[in-house]
Coordinates of C-alpha atoms and ligand atoms in Angstrom, one line a residue:
X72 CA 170.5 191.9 -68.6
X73 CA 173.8 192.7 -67.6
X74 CA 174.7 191.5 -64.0
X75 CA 176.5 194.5 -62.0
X76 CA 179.1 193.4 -58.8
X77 CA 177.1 196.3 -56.9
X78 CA 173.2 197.5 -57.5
X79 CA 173.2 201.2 -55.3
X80 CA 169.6 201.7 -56.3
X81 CA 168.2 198.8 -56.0
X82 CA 168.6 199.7 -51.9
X83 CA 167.6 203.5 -52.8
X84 CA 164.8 202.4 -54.0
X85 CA 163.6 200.2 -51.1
X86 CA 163.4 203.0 -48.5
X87 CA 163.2 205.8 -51.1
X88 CA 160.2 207.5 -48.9
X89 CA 162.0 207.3 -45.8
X90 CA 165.3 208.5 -47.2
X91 CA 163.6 211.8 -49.1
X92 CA 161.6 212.9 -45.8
X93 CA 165.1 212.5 -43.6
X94 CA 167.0 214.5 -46.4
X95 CA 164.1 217.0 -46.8
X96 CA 164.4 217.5 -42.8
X97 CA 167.7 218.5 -43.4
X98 CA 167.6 220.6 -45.7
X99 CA 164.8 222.8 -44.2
X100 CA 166.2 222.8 -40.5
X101 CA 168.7 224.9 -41.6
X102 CA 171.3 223.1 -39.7
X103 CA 173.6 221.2 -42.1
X104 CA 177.6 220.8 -39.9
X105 CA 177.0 218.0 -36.7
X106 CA 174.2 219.0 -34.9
X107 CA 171.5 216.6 -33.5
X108 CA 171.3 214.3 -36.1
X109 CA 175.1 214.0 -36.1
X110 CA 175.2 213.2 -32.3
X111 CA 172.1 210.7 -32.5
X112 CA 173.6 209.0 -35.3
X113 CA 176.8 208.5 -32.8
X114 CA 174.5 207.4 -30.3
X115 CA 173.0 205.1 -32.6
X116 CA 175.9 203.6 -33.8
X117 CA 178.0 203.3 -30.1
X118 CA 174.7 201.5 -29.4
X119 CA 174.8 199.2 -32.5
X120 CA 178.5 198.2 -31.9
X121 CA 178.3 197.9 -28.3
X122 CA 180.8 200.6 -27.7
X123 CA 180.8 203.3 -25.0
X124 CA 181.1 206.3 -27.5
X125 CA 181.1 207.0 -31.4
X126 CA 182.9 210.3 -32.8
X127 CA 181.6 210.9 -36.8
X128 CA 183.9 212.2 -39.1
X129 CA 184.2 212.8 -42.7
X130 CA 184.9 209.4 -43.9
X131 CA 186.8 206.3 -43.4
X132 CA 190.2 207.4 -44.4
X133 CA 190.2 210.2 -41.9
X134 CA 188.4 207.9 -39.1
X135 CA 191.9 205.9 -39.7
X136 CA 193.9 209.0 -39.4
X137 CA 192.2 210.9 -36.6
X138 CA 192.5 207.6 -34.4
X139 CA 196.7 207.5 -35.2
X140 CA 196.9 211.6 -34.1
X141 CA 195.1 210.5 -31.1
X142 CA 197.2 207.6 -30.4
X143 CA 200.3 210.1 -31.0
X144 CA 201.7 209.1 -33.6
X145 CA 204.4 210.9 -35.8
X146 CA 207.6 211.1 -37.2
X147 CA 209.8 208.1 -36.7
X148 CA 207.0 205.7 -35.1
X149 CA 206.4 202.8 -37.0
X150 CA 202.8 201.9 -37.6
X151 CA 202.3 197.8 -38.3
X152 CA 199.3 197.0 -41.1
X153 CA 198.7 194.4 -44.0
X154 CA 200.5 194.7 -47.1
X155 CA 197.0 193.7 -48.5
X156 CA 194.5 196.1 -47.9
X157 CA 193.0 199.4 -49.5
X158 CA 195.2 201.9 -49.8
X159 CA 194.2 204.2 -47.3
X160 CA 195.1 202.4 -44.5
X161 CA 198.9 203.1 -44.8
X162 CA 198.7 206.2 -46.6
X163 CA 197.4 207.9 -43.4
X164 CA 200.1 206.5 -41.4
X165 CA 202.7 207.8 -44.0
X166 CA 200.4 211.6 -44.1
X167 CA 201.9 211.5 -40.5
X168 CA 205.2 210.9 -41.2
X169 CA 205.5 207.5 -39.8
X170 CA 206.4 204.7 -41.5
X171 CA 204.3 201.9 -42.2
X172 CA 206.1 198.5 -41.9
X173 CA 203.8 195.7 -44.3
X174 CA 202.7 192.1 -43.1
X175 CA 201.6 189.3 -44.9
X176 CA 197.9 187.6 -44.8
X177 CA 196.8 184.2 -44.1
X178 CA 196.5 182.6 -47.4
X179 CA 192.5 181.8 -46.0
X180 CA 191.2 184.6 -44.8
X181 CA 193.2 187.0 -46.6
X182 CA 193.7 188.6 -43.0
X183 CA 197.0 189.9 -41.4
X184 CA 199.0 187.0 -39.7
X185 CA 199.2 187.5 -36.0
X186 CA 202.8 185.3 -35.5
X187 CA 204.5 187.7 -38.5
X188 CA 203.0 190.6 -37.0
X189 CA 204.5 190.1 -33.9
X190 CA 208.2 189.8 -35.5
X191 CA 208.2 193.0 -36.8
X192 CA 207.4 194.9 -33.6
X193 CA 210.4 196.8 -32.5
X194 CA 210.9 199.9 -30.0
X195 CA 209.6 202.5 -32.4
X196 CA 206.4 200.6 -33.4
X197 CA 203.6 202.9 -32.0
X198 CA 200.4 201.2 -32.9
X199 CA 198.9 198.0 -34.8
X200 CA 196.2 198.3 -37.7
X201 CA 194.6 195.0 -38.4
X202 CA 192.3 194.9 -41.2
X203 CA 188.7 192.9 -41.5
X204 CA 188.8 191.9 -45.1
X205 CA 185.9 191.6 -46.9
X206 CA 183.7 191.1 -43.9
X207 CA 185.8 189.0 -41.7
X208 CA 187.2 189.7 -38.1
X209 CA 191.1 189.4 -38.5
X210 CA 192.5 187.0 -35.6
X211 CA 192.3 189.7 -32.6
X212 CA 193.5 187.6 -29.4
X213 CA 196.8 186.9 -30.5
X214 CA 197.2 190.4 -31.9
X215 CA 195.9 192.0 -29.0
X216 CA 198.4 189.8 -26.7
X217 CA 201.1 191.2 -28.7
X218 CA 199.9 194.7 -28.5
X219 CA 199.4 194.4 -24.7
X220 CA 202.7 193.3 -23.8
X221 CA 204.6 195.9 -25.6
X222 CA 202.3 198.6 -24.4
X223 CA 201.4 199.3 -28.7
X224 CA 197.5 200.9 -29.6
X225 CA 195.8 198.7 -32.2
X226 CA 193.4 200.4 -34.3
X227 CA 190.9 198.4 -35.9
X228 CA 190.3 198.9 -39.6
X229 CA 186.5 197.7 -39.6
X230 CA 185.7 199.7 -42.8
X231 CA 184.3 197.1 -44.4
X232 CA 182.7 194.6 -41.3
X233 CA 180.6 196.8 -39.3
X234 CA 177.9 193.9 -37.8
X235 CA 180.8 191.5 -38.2
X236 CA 181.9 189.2 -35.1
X237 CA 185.0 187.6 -33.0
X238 CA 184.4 185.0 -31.0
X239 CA 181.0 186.4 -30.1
X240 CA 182.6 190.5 -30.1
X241 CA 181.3 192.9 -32.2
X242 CA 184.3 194.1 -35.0
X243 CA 185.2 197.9 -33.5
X244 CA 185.2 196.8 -29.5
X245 CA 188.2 194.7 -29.2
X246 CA 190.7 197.2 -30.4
X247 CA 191.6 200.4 -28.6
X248 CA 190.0 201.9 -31.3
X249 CA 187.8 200.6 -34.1
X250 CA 187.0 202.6 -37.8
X251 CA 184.4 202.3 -39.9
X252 CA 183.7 203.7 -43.4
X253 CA 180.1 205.0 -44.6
X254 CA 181.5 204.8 -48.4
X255 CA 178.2 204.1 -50.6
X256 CA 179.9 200.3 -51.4
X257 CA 179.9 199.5 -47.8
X258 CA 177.6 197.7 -45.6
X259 CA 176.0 201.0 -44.2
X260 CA 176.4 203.4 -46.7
X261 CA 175.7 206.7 -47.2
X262 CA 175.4 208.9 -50.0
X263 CA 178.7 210.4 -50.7
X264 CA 181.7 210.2 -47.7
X265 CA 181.2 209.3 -44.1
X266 CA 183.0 207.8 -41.3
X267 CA 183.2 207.4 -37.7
X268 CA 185.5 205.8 -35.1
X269 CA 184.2 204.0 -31.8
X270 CA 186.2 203.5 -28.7
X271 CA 185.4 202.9 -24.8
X272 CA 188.0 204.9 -24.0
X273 CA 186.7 208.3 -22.8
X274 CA 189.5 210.6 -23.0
X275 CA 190.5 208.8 -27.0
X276 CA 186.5 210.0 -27.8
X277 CA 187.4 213.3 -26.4
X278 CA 190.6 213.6 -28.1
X279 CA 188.9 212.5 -31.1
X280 CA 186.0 214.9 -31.0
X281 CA 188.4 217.8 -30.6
X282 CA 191.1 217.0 -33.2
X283 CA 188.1 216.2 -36.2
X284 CA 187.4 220.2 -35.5
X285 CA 191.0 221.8 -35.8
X286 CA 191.6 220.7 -32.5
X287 CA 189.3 223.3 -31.0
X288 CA 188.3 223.5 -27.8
X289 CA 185.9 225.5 -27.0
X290 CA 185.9 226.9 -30.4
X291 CA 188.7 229.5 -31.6
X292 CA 191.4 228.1 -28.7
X293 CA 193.8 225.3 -30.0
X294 CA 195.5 223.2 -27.6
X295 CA 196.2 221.0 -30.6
X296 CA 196.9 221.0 -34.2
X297 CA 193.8 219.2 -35.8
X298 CA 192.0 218.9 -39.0
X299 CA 188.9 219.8 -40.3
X300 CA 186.6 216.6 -40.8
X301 CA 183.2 216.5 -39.9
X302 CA 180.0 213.9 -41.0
X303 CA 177.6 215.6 -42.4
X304 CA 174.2 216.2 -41.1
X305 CA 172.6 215.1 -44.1
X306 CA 174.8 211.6 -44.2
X307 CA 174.0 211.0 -40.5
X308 CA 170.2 211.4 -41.4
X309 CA 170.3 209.3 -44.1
X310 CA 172.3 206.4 -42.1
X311 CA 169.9 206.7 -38.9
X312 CA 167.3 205.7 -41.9
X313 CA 169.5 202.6 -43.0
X314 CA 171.1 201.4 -39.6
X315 CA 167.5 199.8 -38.7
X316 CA 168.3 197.8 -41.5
X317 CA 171.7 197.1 -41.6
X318 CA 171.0 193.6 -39.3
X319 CA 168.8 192.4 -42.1
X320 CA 170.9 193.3 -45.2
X321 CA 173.6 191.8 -43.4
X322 CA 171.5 188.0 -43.4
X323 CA 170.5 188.8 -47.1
X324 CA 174.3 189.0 -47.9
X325 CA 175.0 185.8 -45.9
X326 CA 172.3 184.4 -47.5
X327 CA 173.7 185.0 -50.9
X328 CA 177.3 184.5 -50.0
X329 CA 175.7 180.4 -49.0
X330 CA 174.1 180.2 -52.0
X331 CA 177.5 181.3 -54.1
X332 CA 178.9 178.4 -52.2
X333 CA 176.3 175.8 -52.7
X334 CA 176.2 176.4 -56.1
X335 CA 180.4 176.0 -56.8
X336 CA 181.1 173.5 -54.5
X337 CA 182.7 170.8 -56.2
X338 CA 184.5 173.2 -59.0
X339 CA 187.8 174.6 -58.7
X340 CA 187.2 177.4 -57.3
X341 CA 188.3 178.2 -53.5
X342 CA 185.9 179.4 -51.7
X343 CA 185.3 182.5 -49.2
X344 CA 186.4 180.6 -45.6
X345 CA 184.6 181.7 -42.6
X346 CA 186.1 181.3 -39.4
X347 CA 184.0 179.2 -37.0
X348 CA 184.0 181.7 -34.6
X349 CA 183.7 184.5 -36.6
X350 CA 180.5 186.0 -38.2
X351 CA 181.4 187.2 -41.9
X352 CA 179.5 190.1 -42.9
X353 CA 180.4 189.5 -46.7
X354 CA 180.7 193.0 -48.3
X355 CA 182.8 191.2 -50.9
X356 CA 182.3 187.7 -52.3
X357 CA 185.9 186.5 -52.7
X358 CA 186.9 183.8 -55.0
X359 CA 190.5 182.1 -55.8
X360 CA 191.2 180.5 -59.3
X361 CA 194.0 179.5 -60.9
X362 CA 193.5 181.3 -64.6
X363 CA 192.0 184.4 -62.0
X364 CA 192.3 187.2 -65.9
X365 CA 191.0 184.6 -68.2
X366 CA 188.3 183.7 -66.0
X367 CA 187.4 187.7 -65.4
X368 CA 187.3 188.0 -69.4
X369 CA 185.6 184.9 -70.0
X370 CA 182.5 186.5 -67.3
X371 CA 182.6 190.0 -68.6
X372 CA 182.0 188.7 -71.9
X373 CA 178.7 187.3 -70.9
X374 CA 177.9 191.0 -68.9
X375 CA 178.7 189.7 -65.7
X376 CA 180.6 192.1 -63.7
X377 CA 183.9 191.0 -61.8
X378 CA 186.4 193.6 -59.3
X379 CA 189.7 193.2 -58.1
X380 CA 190.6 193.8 -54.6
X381 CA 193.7 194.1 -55.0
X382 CA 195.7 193.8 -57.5
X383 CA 198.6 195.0 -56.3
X384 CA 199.8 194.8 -52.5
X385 CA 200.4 198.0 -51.1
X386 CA 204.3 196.8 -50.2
X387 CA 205.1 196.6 -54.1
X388 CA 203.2 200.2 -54.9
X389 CA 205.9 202.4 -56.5
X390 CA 204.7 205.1 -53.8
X391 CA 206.3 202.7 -51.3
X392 CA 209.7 201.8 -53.0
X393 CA 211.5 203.8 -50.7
X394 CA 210.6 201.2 -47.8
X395 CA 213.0 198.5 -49.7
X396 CA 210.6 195.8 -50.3
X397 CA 211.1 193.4 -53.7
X398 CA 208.3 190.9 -55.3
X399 CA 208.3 187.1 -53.5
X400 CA 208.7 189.3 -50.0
X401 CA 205.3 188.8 -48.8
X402 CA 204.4 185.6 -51.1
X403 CA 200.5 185.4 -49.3
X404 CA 199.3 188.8 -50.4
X405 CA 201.1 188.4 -53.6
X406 CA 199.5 185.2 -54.5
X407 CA 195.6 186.9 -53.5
X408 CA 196.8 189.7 -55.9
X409 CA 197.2 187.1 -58.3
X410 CA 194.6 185.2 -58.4
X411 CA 191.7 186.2 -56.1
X412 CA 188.2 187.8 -57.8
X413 CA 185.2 189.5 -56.4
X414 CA 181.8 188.3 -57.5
X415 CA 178.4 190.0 -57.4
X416 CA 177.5 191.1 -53.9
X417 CA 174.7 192.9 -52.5
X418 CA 172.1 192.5 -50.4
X419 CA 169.3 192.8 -53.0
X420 CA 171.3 190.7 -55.4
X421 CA 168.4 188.2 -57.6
X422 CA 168.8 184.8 -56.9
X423 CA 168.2 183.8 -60.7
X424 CA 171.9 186.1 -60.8
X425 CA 173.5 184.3 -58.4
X426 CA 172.7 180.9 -60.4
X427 CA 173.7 183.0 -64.0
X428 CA 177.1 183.8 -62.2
X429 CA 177.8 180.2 -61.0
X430 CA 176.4 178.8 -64.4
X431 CA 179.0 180.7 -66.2
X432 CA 181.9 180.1 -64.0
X433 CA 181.2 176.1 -64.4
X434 CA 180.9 176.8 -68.5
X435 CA 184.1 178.4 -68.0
X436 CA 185.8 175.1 -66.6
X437 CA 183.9 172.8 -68.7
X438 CA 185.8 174.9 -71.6
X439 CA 182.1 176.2 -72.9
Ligands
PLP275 C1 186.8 201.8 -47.7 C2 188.0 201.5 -46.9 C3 188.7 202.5 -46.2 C4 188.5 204.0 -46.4 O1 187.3 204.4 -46.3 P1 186.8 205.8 -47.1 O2 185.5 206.1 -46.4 O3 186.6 205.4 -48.5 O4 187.8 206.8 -46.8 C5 189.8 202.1 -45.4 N1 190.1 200.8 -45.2 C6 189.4 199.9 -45.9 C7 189.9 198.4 -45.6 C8 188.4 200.2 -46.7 O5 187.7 199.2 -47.4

């Protein structure tokens, strides 16, 4: 049996009942744009993250976006982020016509490096997106001293660590602003796009809440020039189903990602590092290995499936040529380009997998 990085069914099929009955209530209430299961889901989720309000919106990307409009920013800011990242996070700062100016990782975490961050802040630098990578908490005190004493907005890009924690603070609440991302290979998923942005900032939530609907308030008088993006009723209904759950997917993962490292300690693999302080939600299982492509070839030979976040940093994309950077620029990112690879990860992932996986990667060294 083939071993897949991500089983979407396998969680389906768990709560199948529960799932069809919320979707079925949808569809017969007749009331499919925000609504009540829209605002309970917010309520749900402020709750969750321990944030004052929740604003839904239409996925990830534009959770990203709509919190940079709010923050006011536009041609000829400057928007600071990781050169290693998915894409989206700069290419919603350059849809606004800012620029986005790329910092390197820490070569452990594979998060954005406070100290380098902090040299690139200049007068037109109008907000801060640090990124939680694969399930980690980037390192928020230092940034957020920066931010603070140049008066900047930090926007948390928590797409793929919702349930993750800081220093004993919830991923979403340090930040002015925090995003998440309801794609279906997230923590919480739903089925299609989904996202929503938390803040304790009143008037941001308000902002928020009028610019995801053309900027309409009340409806048919613009103050503002908005967009259209909305979460789905149906989404919102399906992720109140799966938020009661999300605590306990979240130990299954760190369950696995323990057993992962049990099994290749001792081999020459580098291993996922989890900040003491920090609470890694795992929605990847990151490894780093010297011969990264033979290694990937070697394990999809024996129908174990490998991905690639990323393989190329977002400061050497030929859509970003025009900013001037050249290879060797931001060696960190380069290197986890290079050589980094995710494994299977899911909650429901078998254990008998996990030790397939890990038997094959030591076969692999052992020149089997
Ligand atoms: C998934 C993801 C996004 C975008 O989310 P979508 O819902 O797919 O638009 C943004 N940033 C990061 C880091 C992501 O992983």
């Amino acid at each position: 049996m083939p071993i897949v990085t991500l089983d979407l069914l396998a969680q389906y099929r768990s709560l199948a009942d529960e799932i069809n009955t919320a979707v079925l209530g949808v569809l017969s209430s007749g009331k499919y744009i925000m609504g009540d299961k829209v605002s309970g889901l917010e309520k749900e989720i402020a709750e969750y993250i321990g944030a004052s309000r929740a604003v839904g919106c239409a996925s990830g990307t534009d959770a990203l976006l709509l919190s940079l409009m709010a923050a006011g920013v536009g041609p000829g800011d400057e928007v600071i982020t990781t050169t290693y990242t998915f894409f989206a996070t700069a290419g919603v700062i350059s849809r606004l016509g800012a620029t986005p100016v790329f910092v390197d990782i820490r070569p452990l975490t594979y998060n954005i490096d406070p100290a380098l961050m902090e040299e690139r802040i200049t007068g037109k630098t109008k907000a801060i997106i640090p990124v939680h990578l694969y399930g980690q908490v980037a390192d928020m005190d230092p940034i957020m001293e920066s931010a603070s004493k140049h008066g900047i907005a930090v926007i948390e890009d928590a797409c793929q660590s919702i349930g993750a924690k800081y220093k004993g603070r919830n991923a979403c609440t340090i930040g002015h602003m925090g995003c998440l991302s309801f794609f279906p290979s997230k923590n919480l998923g739903c089925a299609g796009d989904g996202g929503m942005i938390t803040t304790d900032d009143g008037s941001l939530a308000d902002k928020l809440a009028i610019l995801r609907v053309h900027g309409s308030k009340p409806k048919y008088f613009h103050k503002v020039v908005g967009i259209n993006s909305r979460l789905d009723a149906l989404q919102a209904a399906i992720l109140s189903v799966k938020l009661k759950h999300l605590d306990r997917w979240i130990g299954m993962r760190r369950e696995n990602a323990a057993r992962y490292k049990e099994l290749l300690a001792g081999t020459p693999v580098v291993l996922p590092h989890e900040r003491e302080d920090c609470k890694h939600v795992f929605n990847q299982f990151v490894i780093k290995v010297d011969k990264r492509d033979e290694l990937k070839e070697h394990l999809t030979g024996k129908g174990i499936g490998t991905a690639l976040y990323y393989p190329l940093p977002l400061h050497l994309q030929e859509c970003y040529a025009y900013l001037g950077y050249k290879e060797g620029d931001l060696p960190n990112s380069e290197e986890a380009a290079g050589y980094t690879l995710a494994l299977p990860m899911y909650p429901e992932l078998p254990e008998k997998d996990i030790v397939e996986v890990t038997d094959a990667i030591k076969d692999f060294f052992q020149g089997k």
